[in-house]
Coordinates of C-alpha atoms and ligand atoms in Angstrom, one line a residue:
M1 CA 110.6 91.7 110.3
V2 CA 111.9 88.1 110.8
K3 CA 111.4 85.3 108.1
E4 CA 108.7 83.3 110.0
E5 CA 106.7 86.5 110.6
L6 CA 106.6 87.2 106.8
A7 CA 105.3 83.7 106.1
I8 CA 101.5 84.6 106.3
F9 CA 101.8 87.3 103.7
D10 CA 101.7 87.0 100.0
D11 CA 104.6 88.1 97.7
V12 CA 103.4 91.7 97.2
E13 CA 102.9 92.1 100.9
K14 CA 106.4 90.7 101.6
Q15 CA 108.0 93.1 99.2
A16 CA 105.9 95.9 100.8
W17 CA 107.1 95.0 104.3
Q18 CA 110.8 94.9 103.2
L19 CA 110.3 98.4 101.5
L20 CA 108.8 99.8 104.8
E21 CA 111.7 98.5 106.8
K22 CA 114.0 100.4 104.4
S23 CA 112.0 103.6 105.0
I24 CA 112.5 103.7 108.8
I25 CA 114.5 106.8 110.0
Y26 CA 116.9 106.3 113.0
Y27 CA 117.8 109.1 115.4
Q28 CA 120.6 108.5 117.9
G29 CA 120.4 104.8 117.2
R30 CA 116.6 104.6 117.8
P31 CA 113.8 104.2 115.2
I32 CA 111.7 107.4 115.3
G33 CA 109.7 107.5 112.0
T34 CA 109.5 106.7 108.3
V35 CA 110.6 108.8 105.3
A36 CA 107.9 109.9 103.0
N37 CA 109.9 108.7 100.0
Y38 CA 113.0 107.2 99.0
D39 CA 112.9 107.3 95.2
S40 CA 116.6 107.7 94.4
S41 CA 116.0 108.8 90.8
E42 CA 114.4 112.0 92.0
D43 CA 115.8 115.1 93.9
A44 CA 114.7 114.5 97.5
S45 CA 113.2 118.0 98.1
N46 CA 111.4 117.5 101.5
Y47 CA 110.4 113.9 100.6
D48 CA 113.3 112.7 102.8
H49 CA 111.4 114.1 105.8
C50 CA 109.1 112.1 108.1
F51 CA 105.7 113.7 107.7
I52 CA 103.3 113.5 110.6
R53 CA 100.3 112.7 108.4
D54 CA 102.3 110.2 106.2
F55 CA 103.4 108.4 109.6
V56 CA 99.8 107.6 110.6
S57 CA 99.5 104.5 108.4
S58 CA 103.1 103.4 109.4
A59 CA 102.2 103.9 113.1
L60 CA 99.0 101.8 113.0
L61 CA 100.7 99.1 111.1
F62 CA 103.7 99.0 113.5
L63 CA 101.1 98.9 116.5
S64 CA 99.1 96.2 114.8
Q65 CA 102.3 94.2 114.8
G66 CA 103.2 94.8 118.4
R67 CA 106.2 96.9 117.3
Y68 CA 105.5 99.8 119.8
D69 CA 109.0 101.2 120.2
I70 CA 109.1 103.2 116.9
V71 CA 105.7 104.8 117.6
R72 CA 106.5 105.6 121.2
N73 CA 109.9 107.3 120.0
F74 CA 108.0 109.1 117.4
L75 CA 105.5 110.5 119.9
E76 CA 108.3 111.5 122.4
E77 CA 110.5 113.2 119.8
T78 CA 107.8 115.1 117.9
L79 CA 106.4 116.3 121.3
K80 CA 109.8 117.9 121.9
L81 CA 109.4 119.7 118.7
Q82 CA 106.0 121.4 119.9
P83 CA 106.6 125.2 120.7
T84 CA 105.5 125.8 124.4
K85 CA 105.7 129.5 124.4
N86 CA 104.0 132.2 122.3
E87 CA 106.5 134.5 120.8
L88 CA 103.8 136.8 119.5
E89 CA 105.9 137.3 116.4
A90 CA 105.1 136.7 112.8
Y91 CA 106.9 133.9 111.1
T92 CA 107.2 131.8 114.2
P93 CA 105.2 128.8 114.9
I94 CA 102.4 129.2 117.5
R95 CA 102.4 127.4 120.9
G96 CA 100.8 124.0 120.6
L97 CA 101.6 123.3 116.7
I98 CA 103.1 120.2 115.8
P99 CA 105.3 120.4 112.6
A100 CA 104.3 119.0 109.2
S101 CA 107.5 117.1 109.1
F102 CA 111.0 116.6 110.4
K103 CA 114.4 115.2 109.4
V104 CA 117.5 114.1 111.2
I105 CA 120.5 116.4 110.5
S106 CA 124.0 115.8 111.5
T107 CA 126.4 118.7 112.5
N108 CA 130.0 117.8 113.4
G109 CA 128.9 114.2 114.0
K110 CA 126.1 115.3 116.5
E111 CA 122.5 114.5 115.4
S112 CA 119.5 116.7 115.9
L113 CA 116.0 117.1 114.5
E114 CA 115.1 119.9 112.1
A115 CA 111.4 120.6 111.9
D116 CA 109.2 122.2 109.2
F117 CA 106.2 124.1 110.5
G118 CA 105.4 125.3 107.1
E119 CA 108.2 127.9 107.0
H120 CA 110.2 125.7 104.4
A121 CA 107.2 124.1 102.7
I122 CA 106.1 124.9 99.2
A123 CA 103.7 128.0 99.4
R124 CA 104.4 128.2 103.1
V125 CA 101.2 126.3 104.0
T126 CA 100.4 125.7 107.8
P127 CA 100.1 122.2 108.8
V128 CA 96.8 122.3 110.9
D129 CA 96.2 118.5 110.5
S130 CA 99.5 117.6 112.2
C131 CA 98.5 118.4 115.9
L132 CA 95.3 116.6 115.3
W133 CA 96.9 113.5 113.8
W134 CA 99.5 113.6 116.7
I135 CA 96.7 113.1 119.3
I136 CA 94.9 110.4 117.1
I137 CA 98.4 108.5 117.1
L138 CA 98.9 108.9 120.8
H139 CA 95.4 107.5 121.5
A140 CA 96.1 104.5 119.1
Y141 CA 99.3 103.9 121.0
V142 CA 97.6 103.8 124.4
K143 CA 94.9 101.7 123.1
A144 CA 97.4 99.3 121.5
T145 CA 99.7 99.1 124.6
K146 CA 97.0 99.7 127.2
D147 CA 99.6 102.0 128.9
I148 CA 97.5 105.0 129.8
N149 CA 100.4 106.0 132.1
F150 CA 102.5 106.9 128.9
A151 CA 99.9 109.6 128.1
L152 CA 99.5 110.8 131.7
Q153 CA 103.1 111.9 131.9
P154 CA 103.0 115.7 132.6
E155 CA 104.7 116.6 129.3
F156 CA 102.2 114.5 127.3
Q157 CA 99.3 116.1 129.2
Q158 CA 100.7 119.6 128.6
G159 CA 101.2 118.7 124.8
I160 CA 97.6 117.6 124.5
M161 CA 96.3 120.7 126.6
L162 CA 98.3 123.1 124.2
I163 CA 96.7 121.5 121.2
M164 CA 93.3 121.7 122.7
E165 CA 93.9 125.4 123.6
L166 CA 94.9 126.2 120.1
C167 CA 91.8 124.4 118.6
L168 CA 89.2 125.6 121.1
A169 CA 90.5 129.3 121.3
T170 CA 87.7 131.9 120.6
R171 CA 88.4 133.3 117.2
F172 CA 86.7 135.6 114.7
D173 CA 83.9 133.3 114.1
M174 CA 81.1 131.4 116.1
Y175 CA 80.8 128.2 114.2
P176 CA 81.8 124.8 116.0
T177 CA 83.9 124.0 113.0
L178 CA 87.6 125.0 112.7
L179 CA 88.5 127.9 110.4
V180 CA 91.6 127.1 108.5
P181 CA 93.7 128.4 105.5
D182 CA 94.0 126.6 102.1
G183 CA 96.5 123.7 102.0
S184 CA 96.4 122.9 105.6
C185 CA 95.9 119.2 105.6
M186 CA 96.7 116.2 103.1
I187 CA 95.8 118.6 100.3
H188 CA 99.0 120.6 100.8
R189 CA 98.5 123.1 98.0
R190 CA 95.9 125.7 97.0
L191 CA 92.7 123.9 95.9
G192 CA 89.9 126.3 97.1
I193 CA 89.5 124.4 100.4
Y194 CA 90.1 127.3 102.8
G195 CA 87.5 128.0 105.5
Y196 CA 85.9 124.8 106.9
P197 CA 87.2 121.8 104.9
L198 CA 85.7 118.5 105.8
E199 CA 89.0 116.8 106.2
I200 CA 90.1 119.1 109.1
Q201 CA 86.7 118.9 110.6
A202 CA 86.7 115.1 110.7
L203 CA 90.3 115.1 112.1
F204 CA 89.2 117.7 114.6
Y205 CA 86.4 115.6 115.8
A206 CA 88.5 112.5 116.2
A207 CA 91.2 114.4 118.0
L208 CA 88.6 116.0 120.4
R209 CA 87.3 112.4 121.1
A210 CA 90.8 111.2 121.7
A211 CA 91.8 114.1 123.8
R212 CA 88.7 113.6 125.9
K213 CA 89.8 110.0 126.7
L214 CA 93.5 111.0 127.3
L215 CA 92.8 113.9 129.5
I216 CA 90.3 112.2 131.6
C217 CA 92.4 111.8 134.8
A218 CA 94.2 115.1 134.5
G219 CA 90.9 117.0 135.0
D220 CA 91.6 120.6 133.7
E221 CA 88.1 121.4 134.1
E222 CA 87.9 124.3 131.6
I223 CA 89.4 122.4 128.7
V224 CA 87.3 119.3 129.4
I225 CA 84.2 121.2 129.6
G226 CA 85.2 123.0 126.4
I227 CA 85.7 119.5 124.7
D228 CA 82.3 118.3 126.0
N229 CA 80.5 121.4 124.7
R230 CA 82.1 121.3 121.4
L231 CA 81.7 117.7 120.4
P232 CA 77.9 117.5 120.1
L233 CA 77.8 120.9 118.4
L234 CA 80.3 120.1 115.8
R235 CA 78.7 116.7 115.1
D236 CA 75.4 118.2 114.7
H237 CA 76.6 121.0 112.5
I238 CA 78.4 118.6 110.2
R239 CA 75.5 116.1 110.2
H240 CA 73.1 118.7 109.2
H241 CA 74.7 121.4 107.2
Y242 CA 77.2 119.3 105.2
W243 CA 74.9 116.4 104.4
I244 CA 74.1 116.0 100.6
D245 CA 71.6 113.3 99.3
I246 CA 68.7 113.6 96.9
N247 CA 66.2 114.6 99.6
R248 CA 68.6 117.3 100.9
L249 CA 69.4 118.4 97.4
N250 CA 65.7 119.1 96.9
V251 CA 65.7 121.3 100.0
I252 CA 68.8 123.2 98.9
Y253 CA 67.5 123.6 95.2
R254 CA 64.5 125.3 96.5
F255 CA 66.2 127.4 99.2
K256 CA 65.1 131.0 99.6
G257 CA 67.9 133.5 99.8
E258 CA 68.4 136.7 101.9
E259 CA 67.0 135.2 105.1
Y260 CA 67.7 137.3 108.1
G261 CA 67.3 136.4 111.7
Q262 CA 66.4 133.5 113.9
T263 CA 63.8 131.8 111.7
A264 CA 66.2 131.4 108.6
V265 CA 66.2 127.9 107.0
N266 CA 69.1 128.7 104.6
L267 CA 71.4 129.8 107.3
F268 CA 74.4 130.2 105.1
N269 CA 72.7 131.9 102.3
I270 CA 73.4 129.3 99.7
Y271 CA 72.2 129.8 96.2
S272 CA 71.5 126.8 94.2
D273 CA 73.0 128.3 91.1
S274 CA 76.3 128.1 92.7
I275 CA 76.2 124.2 92.8
P276 CA 75.9 121.8 89.9
Y277 CA 72.4 120.6 91.0
A278 CA 71.4 119.0 87.7
D279 CA 74.5 116.7 87.5
L280 CA 74.2 116.0 91.3
A281 CA 70.6 114.9 91.0
I282 CA 71.7 112.3 88.4
W283 CA 74.8 111.2 90.2
L284 CA 73.3 110.7 93.7
P285 CA 72.0 107.2 94.0
K286 CA 68.5 106.8 95.8
Y287 CA 70.0 105.6 99.0
G288 CA 73.4 107.2 98.8
G289 CA 74.8 110.5 100.1
Y290 CA 77.9 112.2 101.3
L291 CA 79.3 115.1 103.4
A292 CA 80.2 118.3 101.4
G293 CA 83.8 119.4 101.0
N294 CA 83.3 122.7 102.7
V295 CA 80.3 124.9 104.1
G296 CA 80.7 128.7 104.8
P297 CA 79.0 132.0 104.0
S298 CA 77.2 131.5 100.6
Q299 CA 79.6 128.5 100.1
L300 CA 78.6 124.9 99.6
D301 CA 81.5 123.0 98.1
T302 CA 79.9 119.9 96.6
R303 CA 83.1 118.1 95.6
F304 CA 83.4 114.6 97.3
F305 CA 86.6 114.4 99.4
A306 CA 87.5 110.8 100.2
L307 CA 89.6 111.4 103.4
G308 CA 87.0 113.6 105.2
N309 CA 84.1 111.3 104.3
L310 CA 85.8 108.0 105.3
M311 CA 87.2 109.6 108.5
A312 CA 83.7 110.7 109.4
I313 CA 82.6 107.2 109.3
I314 CA 85.6 105.9 111.2
C315 CA 85.2 108.4 114.1
S316 CA 81.3 108.3 113.9
L317 CA 81.1 112.0 113.1
A318 CA 78.6 110.8 110.4
S319 CA 75.5 109.1 111.8
E320 CA 75.0 105.4 111.3
Q321 CA 72.7 106.0 108.5
Q322 CA 74.8 108.6 106.8
S323 CA 77.7 106.1 107.1
Q324 CA 75.8 103.4 105.2
A325 CA 74.8 106.1 102.5
I326 CA 78.4 107.1 102.0
M327 CA 79.3 103.5 101.5
N328 CA 76.3 103.0 99.1
L329 CA 77.5 106.0 97.0
I330 CA 81.0 104.5 96.7
E331 CA 79.6 101.2 95.7
E332 CA 77.1 102.8 93.1
Q333 CA 79.6 105.4 91.7
W334 CA 82.5 103.0 91.8
Q335 CA 84.0 104.1 88.5
D336 CA 84.2 107.7 89.5
L337 CA 85.3 107.3 93.0
V338 CA 87.4 104.1 92.8
G339 CA 87.9 103.2 89.2
E340 CA 91.2 101.5 88.4
M341 CA 93.1 102.7 91.5
P342 CA 91.5 103.2 95.1
M343 CA 90.8 106.0 95.5
K344 CA 90.0 109.5 94.3
I345 CA 91.1 112.1 96.7
S346 CA 88.5 114.5 95.4
F347 CA 85.8 114.3 92.8
P348 CA 85.1 115.7 90.3
A349 CA 88.2 117.7 89.3
V350 CA 87.9 121.4 88.9
E351 CA 88.5 122.4 85.3
K352 CA 88.9 125.5 83.0
E353 CA 88.3 128.8 84.8
E354 CA 87.6 127.2 88.1
Y355 CA 91.0 125.3 87.9
R356 CA 92.7 128.7 87.3
I357 CA 90.9 130.3 90.1
F358 CA 91.0 127.6 92.6
T359 CA 94.6 126.3 92.2
G360 CA 96.2 129.5 90.9
C361 CA 97.1 127.7 87.6
D362 CA 99.2 125.1 89.6
P363 CA 100.7 122.6 87.0
K364 CA 100.7 119.9 89.4
N365 CA 97.0 120.2 90.0
I366 CA 95.7 120.2 86.6
P367 CA 92.4 118.5 86.2
W368 CA 92.4 114.9 87.1
S369 CA 95.9 114.9 88.5
Y370 CA 97.4 115.0 92.1
H371 CA 95.1 116.6 94.5
N372 CA 92.6 117.8 91.8
G373 CA 90.8 114.4 91.1
G374 CA 93.9 112.2 91.2
S375 CA 93.8 108.7 92.9
W376 CA 95.8 108.1 96.1
P377 CA 96.6 104.3 97.1
V378 CA 97.0 105.6 100.6
L379 CA 93.3 106.2 100.9
M380 CA 92.8 102.4 100.7
W381 CA 93.4 102.0 104.4
F382 CA 90.7 104.6 105.2
L383 CA 88.3 102.8 102.8
A384 CA 89.0 99.4 104.5
A385 CA 88.5 100.8 108.0
A386 CA 85.3 102.5 107.0
A387 CA 84.2 99.2 105.2
Q388 CA 84.9 97.3 108.5
K389 CA 83.1 99.8 110.5
T390 CA 80.0 99.7 108.5
G391 CA 80.1 95.8 107.8
R392 CA 80.6 96.5 104.0
T393 CA 83.8 94.4 103.7
S394 CA 83.1 93.4 100.1
I395 CA 83.8 96.9 99.0
A396 CA 87.2 96.9 100.6
K397 CA 88.2 93.5 99.3
R398 CA 87.3 94.7 95.7
A399 CA 89.3 97.8 96.1
I400 CA 92.4 95.7 97.5
E401 CA 92.2 93.4 94.6
I402 CA 92.5 96.2 92.2
A403 CA 95.5 97.6 94.0
Q404 CA 97.2 94.2 94.4
E405 CA 97.4 93.8 90.7
R406 CA 99.2 97.1 89.9
L407 CA 101.0 98.7 92.9
S408 CA 104.1 96.5 93.1
D409 CA 104.5 96.5 89.1
D410 CA 104.2 100.2 89.0
Q411 CA 106.7 100.6 91.9
W412 CA 104.3 102.0 94.6
P413 CA 103.7 105.4 93.1
E414 CA 102.6 108.3 95.2
Y415 CA 99.4 108.9 93.2
Y416 CA 97.6 108.2 89.9
D417 CA 95.9 110.3 87.3
G418 CA 93.0 110.4 84.9
T419 CA 89.2 110.1 85.5
R420 CA 89.7 106.4 86.3
G421 CA 93.3 106.5 87.8
L422 CA 94.6 104.5 84.9
L423 CA 97.8 106.7 84.5
I424 CA 100.8 106.8 86.9
G425 CA 100.7 110.3 88.4
K426 CA 102.5 112.8 86.0
K427 CA 104.9 114.0 88.9
A428 CA 104.4 111.0 91.1
R429 CA 107.4 109.6 92.9
R430 CA 107.9 105.9 93.1
Y431 CA 108.4 104.0 96.4
Q432 CA 106.1 106.3 98.5
T433 CA 106.0 105.0 102.0
W434 CA 102.2 105.7 102.5
T435 CA 101.3 104.0 99.3
I436 CA 103.1 100.9 100.7
T437 CA 101.7 101.3 104.3
G438 CA 98.1 102.2 103.0
F439 CA 98.0 99.0 101.1
L440 CA 99.5 96.9 103.9
L441 CA 97.2 98.5 106.5
A442 CA 94.1 97.9 104.4
K443 CA 95.0 94.2 104.2
E444 CA 95.8 94.0 107.8
L445 CA 92.4 95.5 108.7
M446 CA 90.7 92.9 106.6
R447 CA 92.8 90.2 108.1
N448 CA 92.1 91.3 111.7
P449 CA 89.2 93.6 112.2
N450 CA 90.2 94.2 115.8
H451 CA 92.8 96.7 114.7
L452 CA 89.9 99.1 113.6
E453 CA 89.7 99.7 117.5
L454 CA 92.9 101.7 117.4
I455 CA 91.4 104.4 115.2
S456 CA 87.6 104.2 115.6
F457 CA 85.2 105.7 117.9
G458 CA 81.6 104.9 118.6
E459 CA 78.7 107.5 118.9
F460 CA 79.5 110.2 121.4
D461 CA 77.6 110.6 124.6
L462 CA 78.4 112.8 127.5
E463 CA 77.9 110.1 130.0
S464 CA 80.4 107.5 128.8
A465 CA 82.8 110.4 127.9
S466 CA 83.1 111.2 131.7
Q467 CA 83.7 107.7 132.9
A468 CA 87.1 107.6 134.6
C469 CA 90.2 106.7 132.4
E470 CA 88.5 104.2 130.3
L471 CA 89.9 103.6 126.9
Ligands
GLC1 C1 102.5 116.0 99.3 C2 101.1 115.7 99.8 C3 101.2 115.6 101.3 C4 102.1 114.7 101.9 C5 103.5 114.9 101.3 C6 104.6 114.0 101.6 O1 102.9 117.2 99.5 O2 100.2 116.7 99.5 O3 99.8 115.4 101.8 O4 102.3 114.7 103.3 O5 103.4 115.0 99.7 O6 104.2 112.6 101.1

């Protein structure tokens, strides 16, 4: 970024922009992504990769500044990594999948890209979120550049179709939600979120919305009909079965069990003894609520997960009223959900026996650390976007002020620990790119609310979905 362009930014932002510039990865002379981290005091592990999910905030930020080339190159190169054939073999990535991350390697002076579909990742976790994020980034790119022809190129249409086929395939269950293993999203390690985690459902909904717009002219009838059928079912399922507020808690608390057949009210056979109803009744403000972390057979995970809830607001998976209620909850339970560093990835932490069972005794996910109740500055941009969408900008301003005080002095850590986020994460790396971009993008969204358009969707209705090629 040139000097005059930096002039509108304060000192912390200027530093952040310079750091972002340093994180850019070049491939055959072209910028194609950003590294997750470049803390030279630490062993790189896979933090020298460009992660698809980590690049989202970089991409939106570059688009907001009119720097389209890096996002275009990223989309083109990652698409080439997507398998287009099914090998029907174990240990090979399935057709349509987008890798979790990639890096540039050089052999005898020749550069190539090496992808990780989970076969190198710690615990060999599957990156389900990558293909969903990929479509969301493509949609943002087309919105920013107004170049629908980019997405209409046959290889891009095929890429979207393969992802849709993968997501819409008939599986071993009949819910409209997506069934995934543990660790398949930002929470990249075991944390008891296998099944139907909210984060994946919100990204799935946003990706379906984006694909519906991008596939509009291609007209593969079966897939488009599949998307149109799935969207309202998924939306209504989440709005009904995942929603928790004091009224709903009262219903759940008095649920009958063992209901069989069509007339059942307690469809998933939830037993209220499995949820902390007494604590929840005190914690829930009168006009506040949120979407549960996970819903499945006899399972209602009442932990609050920030990314899923905020993304549900941004893509209108949550209703207008629910979105306001989620923002009310964040405001009323500020100390728990935002505290001294925006914001908690999940709340509350799982402790004692639950910690041992849910995490497999993972020392990185001890209570109030990392994914298990840690605070992640990257979540700030989701908070700012949700605040803009609901007209609750004072919430975002307050969060940004807190972060502005600390992030640069603390050297942009990956995450913070403790019930209030007062401690720099036990194993956190410094100079984490998405910490830097999460902060910058939050500020950018406050400065120019139009950028929200890149990532948000209004209420879904079939009629407007079928209008020709309109973004
Ligand atoms: C951790 C996070 C994951 C992130 C990666 C790189 O594994 O859990 O969400 O993509 O670090 O920053």
